[in-house]
mmCIF file with all atom_site columns, C-alpha atoms in Angstrom:
data_model
loop_
_atom_site.group_PDB
_atom_site.id
_atom_site.type_symbol
_atom_site.label_atom_id
_atom_site.label_alt_id
_atom_site.label_comp_id
_atom_site.label_asym_id
_atom_site.label_entity_id
_atom_site.label_seq_id
_atom_site.pdbx_PDB_ins_code
_atom_site.Cartn_x
_atom_site.Cartn_y
_atom_site.Cartn_z
_atom_site.occupancy
_atom_site.B_iso_or_equiv
_atom_site.pdbx_formal_charge
_atom_site.auth_seq_id
_atom_site.auth_comp_id
_atom_site.auth_asym_id
_atom_site.auth_atom_id
_atom_site.pdbx_PDB_model_num
ATOM 1   C CA . MET A 1 1   ? 28.942 32.385 35.539 1.00 0.00 ? 1   MET A CA 1
ATOM 2   C CA . THR A 1 2   ? 27.892 29.358 37.590 1.00 0.00 ? 2   THR A CA 1
ATOM 3   C CA . ALA A 1 3   ? 24.229 28.705 38.317 1.00 0.00 ? 3   ALA A CA 1
ATOM 4   C CA . ALA A 1 4   ? 22.394 26.153 40.439 1.00 0.00 ? 4   ALA A CA 1
ATOM 5   C CA . ILE A 1 5   ? 19.083 24.494 39.648 1.00 0.00 ? 5   ILE A CA 1
ATOM 6   C CA . ASP A 1 6   ? 17.208 23.308 42.710 1.00 0.00 ? 6   ASP A CA 1
ATOM 7   C CA . VAL A 1 7   ? 13.721 21.968 43.398 1.00 0.00 ? 7   VAL A CA 1
ATOM 8   C CA . THR A 1 8   ? 11.663 23.357 46.272 1.00 0.00 ? 8   THR A CA 1
ATOM 9   C CA . THR A 1 9   ? 8.570  21.677 47.692 1.00 0.00 ? 9   THR A CA 1
ATOM 10  C CA . VAL A 1 10  ? 5.951  23.726 49.567 1.00 0.00 ? 10  VAL A CA 1
ATOM 11  C CA . PRO A 1 11  ? 3.176  21.783 51.353 1.00 0.00 ? 11  PRO A CA 1
ATOM 12  C CA . TYR A 1 12  ? -0.381 22.555 50.219 1.00 0.00 ? 12  TYR A CA 1
ATOM 13  C CA . TYR A 1 13  ? -3.277 21.836 52.599 1.00 0.00 ? 13  TYR A CA 1
ATOM 14  C CA . ALA A 1 14  ? -6.368 23.283 50.882 1.00 0.00 ? 14  ALA A CA 1
ATOM 15  C CA . ASN A 1 15  ? -8.721 21.653 48.396 1.00 0.00 ? 15  ASN A CA 1
ATOM 16  C CA . VAL A 1 16  ? -6.784 20.518 45.305 1.00 0.00 ? 16  VAL A CA 1
ATOM 17  C CA . GLU A 1 17  ? -9.742 20.438 42.933 1.00 0.00 ? 17  GLU A CA 1
ATOM 18  C CA . GLY A 1 18  ? -8.989 22.727 40.001 1.00 0.00 ? 18  GLY A CA 1
ATOM 19  C CA . MET A 1 19  ? -5.350 23.072 41.115 1.00 0.00 ? 19  MET A CA 1
ATOM 20  C CA . PRO A 1 20  ? -3.359 21.206 38.433 1.00 0.00 ? 20  PRO A CA 1
ATOM 21  C CA . MET A 1 21  ? 0.011  22.518 39.677 1.00 0.00 ? 21  MET A CA 1
ATOM 22  C CA . VAL A 1 22  ? -0.431 20.847 43.068 1.00 0.00 ? 22  VAL A CA 1
ATOM 23  C CA . SER A 1 23  ? 1.365  17.501 43.034 1.00 0.00 ? 23  SER A CA 1
ATOM 24  C CA . GLY A 1 24  ? 0.648  14.492 45.170 1.00 0.00 ? 24  GLY A CA 1
ATOM 25  C CA . LEU A 1 25  ? 3.572  13.540 47.385 1.00 0.00 ? 25  LEU A CA 1
ATOM 26  C CA . THR A 1 26  ? 1.491  10.701 48.875 1.00 0.00 ? 26  THR A CA 1
ATOM 27  C CA . PRO A 1 27  ? -2.242 10.017 48.587 1.00 0.00 ? 27  PRO A CA 1
ATOM 28  C CA . GLU A 1 28  ? -2.757 12.276 51.634 1.00 0.00 ? 28  GLU A CA 1
ATOM 29  C CA . ASP A 1 29  ? -0.030 14.912 51.195 1.00 0.00 ? 29  ASP A CA 1
ATOM 30  C CA . ARG A 1 30  ? 0.005  17.547 48.463 1.00 0.00 ? 30  ARG A CA 1
ATOM 31  C CA . ALA A 1 31  ? 2.500  20.263 47.579 1.00 0.00 ? 31  ALA A CA 1
ATOM 32  C CA . PHE A 1 32  ? 3.562  22.880 45.066 1.00 0.00 ? 32  PHE A CA 1
ATOM 33  C CA . LYS A 1 33  ? 6.926  22.007 43.545 1.00 0.00 ? 33  LYS A CA 1
ATOM 34  C CA . PHE A 1 34  ? 9.018  24.471 41.619 1.00 0.00 ? 34  PHE A CA 1
ATOM 35  C CA . ALA A 1 35  ? 12.506 24.597 40.185 1.00 0.00 ? 35  ALA A CA 1
ATOM 36  C CA . THR A 1 36  ? 14.703 27.673 40.479 1.00 0.00 ? 36  THR A CA 1
ATOM 37  C CA . LEU A 1 37  ? 17.839 28.698 38.648 1.00 0.00 ? 37  LEU A CA 1
ATOM 38  C CA . SER A 1 38  ? 20.040 30.877 40.851 1.00 0.00 ? 38  SER A CA 1
ATOM 39  C CA . ILE A 1 39  ? 23.453 32.455 40.473 1.00 0.00 ? 39  ILE A CA 1
ATOM 40  C CA . VAL A 1 40  ? 26.066 30.812 42.688 1.00 0.00 ? 40  VAL A CA 1
ATOM 41  C CA . GLY A 1 41  ? 28.409 33.125 44.542 1.00 0.00 ? 41  GLY A CA 1
ATOM 42  C CA . LYS A 1 42  ? 29.262 34.609 47.892 1.00 0.00 ? 42  LYS A CA 1
ATOM 43  C CA . ASN A 1 43  ? 26.155 36.188 49.402 1.00 0.00 ? 43  ASN A CA 1
ATOM 44  C CA . ILE A 1 44  ? 24.386 36.077 46.013 1.00 0.00 ? 44  ILE A CA 1
ATOM 45  C CA . PRO A 1 45  ? 21.583 33.532 45.985 1.00 0.00 ? 45  PRO A CA 1
ATOM 46  C CA . LEU A 1 46  ? 20.029 35.568 43.160 1.00 0.00 ? 46  LEU A CA 1
ATOM 47  C CA . VAL A 1 47  ? 17.106 33.743 41.535 1.00 0.00 ? 47  VAL A CA 1
ATOM 48  C CA . LEU A 1 48  ? 16.950 34.353 37.775 1.00 0.00 ? 48  LEU A CA 1
ATOM 49  C CA . ALA A 1 49  ? 14.215 31.917 36.768 1.00 0.00 ? 49  ALA A CA 1
ATOM 50  C CA . VAL A 1 50  ? 11.406 29.876 38.325 1.00 0.00 ? 50  VAL A CA 1
ATOM 51  C CA . GLU A 1 51  ? 9.397  27.055 36.719 1.00 0.00 ? 51  GLU A CA 1
ATOM 52  C CA . PRO A 1 52  ? 6.617  24.928 38.199 1.00 0.00 ? 52  PRO A CA 1
ATOM 53  C CA . VAL A 1 53  ? 7.278  21.205 38.426 1.00 0.00 ? 53  VAL A CA 1
ATOM 54  C CA . ARG A 1 54  ? 4.202  19.051 38.071 1.00 0.00 ? 54  ARG A CA 1
ATOM 55  C CA . GLU A 1 55  ? 4.347  15.375 38.888 1.00 0.00 ? 55  GLU A CA 1
ATOM 56  C CA . SER A 1 56  ? 1.883  12.688 38.025 1.00 0.00 ? 56  SER A CA 1
ATOM 57  C CA . SER A 1 57  ? 0.768  10.219 40.662 1.00 0.00 ? 57  SER A CA 1
ATOM 58  C CA . ALA A 1 58  ? -1.480 7.172  40.585 1.00 0.00 ? 58  ALA A CA 1
ATOM 59  C CA . TRP A 1 59  ? -4.056 9.116  42.612 1.00 0.00 ? 59  TRP A CA 1
ATOM 60  C CA . ASP A 1 60  ? -4.367 12.201 40.377 1.00 0.00 ? 60  ASP A CA 1
ATOM 61  C CA . ASP A 1 61  ? -4.856 13.061 36.722 1.00 0.00 ? 61  ASP A CA 1
ATOM 62  C CA . ASN A 1 62  ? -1.919 15.485 36.382 1.00 0.00 ? 62  ASN A CA 1
ATOM 63  C CA . PRO A 1 63  ? 0.273  14.989 33.345 1.00 0.00 ? 63  PRO A CA 1
ATOM 64  C CA . SER A 1 64  ? 3.846  15.309 34.596 1.00 0.00 ? 64  SER A CA 1
ATOM 65  C CA . ASN A 1 65  ? 6.349  17.859 33.304 1.00 0.00 ? 65  ASN A CA 1
ATOM 66  C CA . GLN A 1 66  ? 9.302  16.420 31.496 1.00 0.00 ? 66  GLN A CA 1
ATOM 67  C CA . VAL A 1 67  ? 12.174 17.587 33.677 1.00 0.00 ? 67  VAL A CA 1
ATOM 68  C CA . HIS A 1 68  ? 14.535 18.249 30.739 1.00 0.00 ? 68  HIS A CA 1
ATOM 69  C CA . ARG A 1 69  ? 11.996 20.751 29.386 1.00 0.00 ? 69  ARG A CA 1
ATOM 70  C CA . VAL A 1 70  ? 11.863 22.511 32.766 1.00 0.00 ? 70  VAL A CA 1
ATOM 71  C CA . VAL A 1 71  ? 15.683 22.749 32.658 1.00 0.00 ? 71  VAL A CA 1
ATOM 72  C CA . ARG A 1 72  ? 15.627 24.119 29.104 1.00 0.00 ? 72  ARG A CA 1
ATOM 73  C CA . ARG A 1 73  ? 13.107 26.846 30.015 1.00 0.00 ? 73  ARG A CA 1
ATOM 74  C CA . LEU A 1 74  ? 15.084 27.822 33.152 1.00 0.00 ? 74  LEU A CA 1
ATOM 75  C CA . VAL A 1 75  ? 18.431 28.079 31.335 1.00 0.00 ? 75  VAL A CA 1
ATOM 76  C CA . LYS A 1 76  ? 17.000 29.923 28.327 1.00 0.00 ? 76  LYS A CA 1
ATOM 77  C CA . ARG A 1 77  ? 15.274 32.449 30.588 1.00 0.00 ? 77  ARG A CA 1
ATOM 78  C CA . ALA A 1 78  ? 18.430 32.995 32.661 1.00 0.00 ? 78  ALA A CA 1
ATOM 79  C CA . LYS A 1 79  ? 20.598 33.378 29.525 1.00 0.00 ? 79  LYS A CA 1
ATOM 80  C CA . GLU A 1 80  ? 18.454 36.372 28.551 1.00 0.00 ? 80  GLU A CA 1
ATOM 81  C CA . HIS A 1 81  ? 20.081 38.196 31.489 1.00 0.00 ? 81  HIS A CA 1
ATOM 82  C CA . VAL A 1 82  ? 23.520 36.650 32.095 1.00 0.00 ? 82  VAL A CA 1
ATOM 83  C CA . GLN A 1 83  ? 26.064 34.329 30.493 1.00 0.00 ? 83  GLN A CA 1
ATOM 84  C CA . ILE A 1 84  ? 25.706 30.857 32.040 1.00 0.00 ? 84  ILE A CA 1
ATOM 85  C CA . GLU A 1 85  ? 28.860 28.749 31.831 1.00 0.00 ? 85  GLU A CA 1
ATOM 86  C CA . THR A 1 86  ? 28.200 25.931 34.315 1.00 0.00 ? 86  THR A CA 1
ATOM 87  C CA . VAL A 1 87  ? 25.042 24.569 35.922 1.00 0.00 ? 87  VAL A CA 1
ATOM 88  C CA . LEU A 1 88  ? 24.980 22.596 39.180 1.00 0.00 ? 88  LEU A CA 1
ATOM 89  C CA . CYS A 1 89  ? 21.746 20.606 39.583 1.00 0.00 ? 89  CYS A CA 1
ATOM 90  C CA . ASP A 1 90  ? 19.997 18.576 42.279 1.00 0.00 ? 90  ASP A CA 1
ATOM 91  C CA . ARG A 1 91  ? 20.127 14.783 42.016 1.00 0.00 ? 91  ARG A CA 1
ATOM 92  C CA . GLU A 1 92  ? 16.491 15.013 40.887 1.00 0.00 ? 92  GLU A CA 1
ATOM 93  C CA . PHE A 1 93  ? 17.891 16.141 37.500 1.00 0.00 ? 93  PHE A CA 1
ATOM 94  C CA . ASP A 1 94  ? 19.991 12.981 36.997 1.00 0.00 ? 94  ASP A CA 1
ATOM 95  C CA . SER A 1 95  ? 18.734 12.082 33.523 1.00 0.00 ? 95  SER A CA 1
ATOM 96  C CA . MET A 1 96  ? 20.356 11.524 30.132 1.00 0.00 ? 96  MET A CA 1
ATOM 97  C CA . ARG A 1 97  ? 17.781 13.894 28.586 1.00 0.00 ? 97  ARG A CA 1
ATOM 98  C CA . VAL A 1 98  ? 18.765 16.632 31.073 1.00 0.00 ? 98  VAL A CA 1
ATOM 99  C CA . PHE A 1 99  ? 22.472 16.074 30.331 1.00 0.00 ? 99  PHE A CA 1
ATOM 100 C CA . GLN A 1 100 ? 21.829 16.369 26.589 1.00 0.00 ? 100 GLN A CA 1
ATOM 101 C CA . THR A 1 101 ? 19.561 19.409 27.011 1.00 0.00 ? 101 THR A CA 1
ATOM 102 C CA . LEU A 1 102 ? 22.302 21.237 28.914 1.00 0.00 ? 102 LEU A CA 1
ATOM 103 C CA . SER A 1 103 ? 24.889 20.228 26.311 1.00 0.00 ? 103 SER A CA 1
ATOM 104 C CA . ASN A 1 104 ? 22.587 21.430 23.503 1.00 0.00 ? 104 ASN A CA 1
ATOM 105 C CA . LEU A 1 105 ? 22.272 24.778 25.318 1.00 0.00 ? 105 LEU A CA 1
ATOM 106 C CA . GLY A 1 106 ? 26.074 25.107 25.389 1.00 0.00 ? 106 GLY A CA 1
ATOM 107 C CA . VAL A 1 107 ? 26.494 24.955 29.160 1.00 0.00 ? 107 VAL A CA 1
ATOM 108 C CA . ASN A 1 108 ? 28.663 22.693 31.296 1.00 0.00 ? 108 ASN A CA 1
ATOM 109 C CA . TYR A 1 109 ? 27.083 20.704 34.106 1.00 0.00 ? 109 TYR A CA 1
ATOM 110 C CA . LEU A 1 110 ? 27.887 18.931 37.348 1.00 0.00 ? 110 LEU A CA 1
ATOM 111 C CA . ILE A 1 111 ? 25.061 16.755 38.663 1.00 0.00 ? 111 ILE A CA 1
ATOM 112 C CA . PRO A 1 112 ? 25.145 14.098 41.396 1.00 0.00 ? 112 PRO A CA 1
ATOM 113 C CA . LYS A 1 113 ? 23.958 10.717 40.122 1.00 0.00 ? 113 LYS A CA 1
ATOM 114 C CA . ARG A 1 114 ? 21.640 8.223  41.699 1.00 0.00 ? 114 ARG A CA 1
ATOM 115 C CA . ILE A 1 115 ? 23.676 5.093  42.364 1.00 0.00 ? 115 ILE A CA 1
ATOM 116 C CA . THR A 1 116 ? 22.304 2.208  40.314 1.00 0.00 ? 116 THR A CA 1
ATOM 117 C CA . SER A 1 117 ? 23.608 -1.345 40.029 1.00 0.00 ? 117 SER A CA 1
ATOM 118 C CA . THR A 1 118 ? 26.046 -0.226 37.298 1.00 0.00 ? 118 THR A CA 1
ATOM 119 C CA . GLU A 1 119 ? 27.592 2.473  39.501 1.00 0.00 ? 119 GLU A CA 1
ATOM 120 C CA . ARG A 1 120 ? 27.567 0.058  42.486 1.00 0.00 ? 120 ARG A CA 1
ATOM 121 C CA . GLU A 1 121 ? 29.656 -2.427 40.458 1.00 0.00 ? 121 GLU A CA 1
ATOM 122 C CA . THR A 1 122 ? 32.218 0.289  39.666 1.00 0.00 ? 122 THR A CA 1
ATOM 123 C CA . ILE A 1 123 ? 32.338 1.339  43.336 1.00 0.00 ? 123 ILE A CA 1
ATOM 124 C CA . ASP A 1 124 ? 32.823 -2.294 44.423 1.00 0.00 ? 124 ASP A CA 1
ATOM 125 C CA . THR A 1 125 ? 35.696 -2.660 41.921 1.00 0.00 ? 125 THR A CA 1
ATOM 126 C CA . MET A 1 126 ? 37.255 0.591  43.180 1.00 0.00 ? 126 MET A CA 1
ATOM 127 C CA . GLU A 1 127 ? 37.074 -0.632 46.781 1.00 0.00 ? 127 GLU A CA 1
ATOM 128 C CA . ALA A 1 128 ? 38.589 -3.995 45.838 1.00 0.00 ? 128 ALA A CA 1
ATOM 129 C CA . ASP A 1 129 ? 41.441 -2.170 44.044 1.00 0.00 ? 129 ASP A CA 1
ATOM 130 C CA . GLY A 1 130 ? 41.939 0.360  46.869 1.00 0.00 ? 130 GLY A CA 1
ATOM 131 C CA . GLN A 1 131 ? 40.963 3.284  44.608 1.00 0.00 ? 131 GLN A CA 1
ATOM 132 C CA . LYS A 1 132 ? 39.392 6.399  46.135 1.00 0.00 ? 132 LYS A CA 1
ATOM 133 C CA . VAL A 1 133 ? 38.728 8.232  42.847 1.00 0.00 ? 133 VAL A CA 1
ATOM 134 C CA . ALA A 1 134 ? 37.795 7.058  39.355 1.00 0.00 ? 134 ALA A CA 1
ATOM 135 C CA . VAL A 1 135 ? 36.625 8.666  36.112 1.00 0.00 ? 135 VAL A CA 1
ATOM 136 C CA . GLU A 1 136 ? 34.470 6.749  33.646 1.00 0.00 ? 136 GLU A CA 1
ATOM 137 C CA . ASN A 1 137 ? 34.064 8.047  30.083 1.00 0.00 ? 137 ASN A CA 1
ATOM 138 C CA . VAL A 1 138 ? 30.582 7.501  28.626 1.00 0.00 ? 138 VAL A CA 1
ATOM 139 C CA . ILE A 1 139 ? 28.435 8.800  25.771 1.00 0.00 ? 139 ILE A CA 1
ATOM 140 C CA . VAL A 1 140 ? 24.996 10.340 26.114 1.00 0.00 ? 140 VAL A CA 1
ATOM 141 C CA . ASP A 1 141 ? 22.921 9.263  23.134 1.00 0.00 ? 141 ASP A CA 1
ATOM 142 C CA . VAL A 1 142 ? 19.273 10.369 23.101 1.00 0.00 ? 142 VAL A CA 1
ATOM 143 C CA . GLU A 1 143 ? 16.878 11.465 20.348 1.00 0.00 ? 143 GLU A CA 1
ATOM 144 C CA . THR A 1 144 ? 17.995 15.123 20.646 1.00 0.00 ? 144 THR A CA 1
ATOM 145 C CA . GLY A 1 145 ? 21.711 14.400 20.190 1.00 0.00 ? 145 GLY A CA 1
ATOM 146 C CA . SER A 1 146 ? 24.769 12.860 21.777 1.00 0.00 ? 146 SER A CA 1
ATOM 147 C CA . HIS A 1 147 ? 27.922 14.014 23.513 1.00 0.00 ? 147 HIS A CA 1
ATOM 148 C CA . PRO A 1 148 ? 30.801 12.579 25.561 1.00 0.00 ? 148 PRO A CA 1
ATOM 149 C CA . MET A 1 149 ? 30.568 12.895 29.321 1.00 0.00 ? 149 MET A CA 1
ATOM 150 C CA . ARG A 1 150 ? 32.186 11.531 32.457 1.00 0.00 ? 150 ARG A CA 1
ATOM 151 C CA . PHE A 1 151 ? 31.034 9.890  35.661 1.00 0.00 ? 151 PHE A CA 1
ATOM 152 C CA . LEU A 1 152 ? 33.276 11.048 38.511 1.00 0.00 ? 152 LEU A CA 1
ATOM 153 C CA . TYR A 1 153 ? 33.534 8.655  41.466 1.00 0.00 ? 153 TYR A CA 1
ATOM 154 C CA . VAL A 1 154 ? 34.827 10.588 44.486 1.00 0.00 ? 154 VAL A CA 1
ATOM 155 C CA . PRO A 1 155 ? 34.822 10.235 48.285 1.00 0.00 ? 155 PRO A CA 1
ATOM 156 C CA . SER A 1 156 ? 31.579 11.533 49.791 1.00 0.00 ? 156 SER A CA 1
ATOM 157 C CA . THR A 1 157 ? 31.801 14.790 51.757 1.00 0.00 ? 157 THR A CA 1
ATOM 158 C CA . LYS A 1 158 ? 28.816 13.783 53.929 1.00 0.00 ? 158 LYS A CA 1
ATOM 159 C CA . SER A 1 159 ? 29.529 10.166 54.851 1.00 0.00 ? 159 SER A CA 1
ATOM 160 C CA . ASP A 1 160 ? 31.874 7.271  54.334 1.00 0.00 ? 160 ASP A CA 1
ATOM 161 C CA . GLY A 1 161 ? 31.614 5.894  50.858 1.00 0.00 ? 161 GLY A CA 1
ATOM 162 C CA . THR A 1 162 ? 31.631 7.175  47.312 1.00 0.00 ? 162 THR A CA 1
ATOM 163 C CA . THR A 1 163 ? 29.527 9.778  45.523 1.00 0.00 ? 163 THR A CA 1
ATOM 164 C CA . VAL A 1 164 ? 29.075 9.790  41.755 1.00 0.00 ? 164 VAL A CA 1
ATOM 165 C CA . PHE A 1 165 ? 28.754 12.946 39.652 1.00 0.00 ? 165 PHE A CA 1
ATOM 166 C CA . ALA A 1 166 ? 28.012 13.421 35.947 1.00 0.00 ? 166 ALA A CA 1
ATOM 167 C CA . THR A 1 167 ? 29.767 16.157 33.949 1.00 0.00 ? 167 THR A CA 1
ATOM 168 C CA . ASN A 1 168 ? 30.437 17.081 30.343 1.00 0.00 ? 168 ASN A CA 1
ATOM 169 C CA . LEU A 1 169 ? 33.771 18.708 31.223 1.00 0.00 ? 169 LEU A CA 1
ATOM 170 C CA . ARG A 1 170 ? 37.102 16.957 30.739 1.00 0.00 ? 170 ARG A CA 1
ATOM 171 C CA . VAL A 1 171 ? 38.097 16.088 34.269 1.00 0.00 ? 171 VAL A CA 1
ATOM 172 C CA . GLY A 1 172 ? 40.795 13.563 35.066 1.00 0.00 ? 172 GLY A CA 1
ATOM 173 C CA . PRO A 1 173 ? 41.229 11.461 38.199 1.00 0.00 ? 173 PRO A CA 1
ATOM 174 C CA . ASP A 1 174 ? 43.779 13.904 39.663 1.00 0.00 ? 174 ASP A CA 1
ATOM 175 C CA . GLU A 1 175 ? 41.342 16.835 39.711 1.00 0.00 ? 175 GLU A CA 1
ATOM 176 C CA . ALA A 1 176 ? 37.990 14.974 40.079 1.00 0.00 ? 176 ALA A CA 1
ATOM 177 C CA . GLU A 1 177 ? 37.720 15.288 43.861 1.00 0.00 ? 177 GLU A CA 1
ATOM 178 C CA . SER A 1 178 ? 38.469 19.026 44.006 1.00 0.00 ? 178 SER A CA 1
ATOM 179 C CA . PHE A 1 179 ? 36.222 19.648 40.988 1.00 0.00 ? 179 PHE A CA 1
ATOM 180 C CA . CYS A 1 180 ? 33.280 17.920 42.689 1.00 0.00 ? 180 CYS A CA 1
ATOM 181 C CA . ARG A 1 181 ? 33.747 20.004 45.840 1.00 0.00 ? 181 ARG A CA 1
ATOM 182 C CA . ARG A 1 182 ? 32.285 22.870 43.767 1.00 0.00 ? 182 ARG A CA 1
ATOM 183 C CA . TYR A 1 183 ? 28.928 21.187 44.212 1.00 0.00 ? 183 TYR A CA 1
ATOM 184 C CA . SER A 1 184 ? 29.016 21.127 48.016 1.00 0.00 ? 184 SER A CA 1
ATOM 185 C CA . ARG A 1 185 ? 30.283 24.734 48.105 1.00 0.00 ? 185 ARG A CA 1
ATOM 186 C CA . ARG A 1 186 ? 27.542 26.112 45.852 1.00 0.00 ? 186 ARG A CA 1
ATOM 187 C CA . TRP A 1 187 ? 25.895 27.985 48.721 1.00 0.00 ? 187 TRP A CA 1
ATOM 188 C CA . PRO A 1 188 ? 27.967 29.864 51.296 1.00 0.00 ? 188 PRO A CA 1
ATOM 189 C CA . ASP A 1 189 ? 27.545 28.876 54.958 1.00 0.00 ? 189 ASP A CA 1
#
């Protein structure tokens, strides 16, 4: 079964004193943030697990959640009810610790990456070579383990340019673009 992990932000306007789960978006704006794990399918946005997401800001004393731990709790809770094969996550979950956590839990993942200078260099090389799709093999190596993974460079479905996804599945250049379309089709129109 395929699941999606998303983060939702709900503005909070009341007094925040004694409200440790209210995060500061800016010094003036506050909100509740929570992550949900939902089953992906036609007409089935079925939420199986919810976890608060607490962020730390310079203007508050909140200790932040470690996002990989939020992911672990969501997946473990959902696996009590259904078999989870693949997880699609928001870009907010682009982290080596999240990738390894999902691998340790025995689930596949597809997560859009933030484009850093390293990814920008690969995209520039692709453009210079006239490539539309590329697959880069990398290794996740963190304190909780390591595993092989791939960065998939594919044409963006929302604009001109290239989008980068991370996955632990074996995907080659010929199927990378269609595989990544799974992400944009995770919710029916």
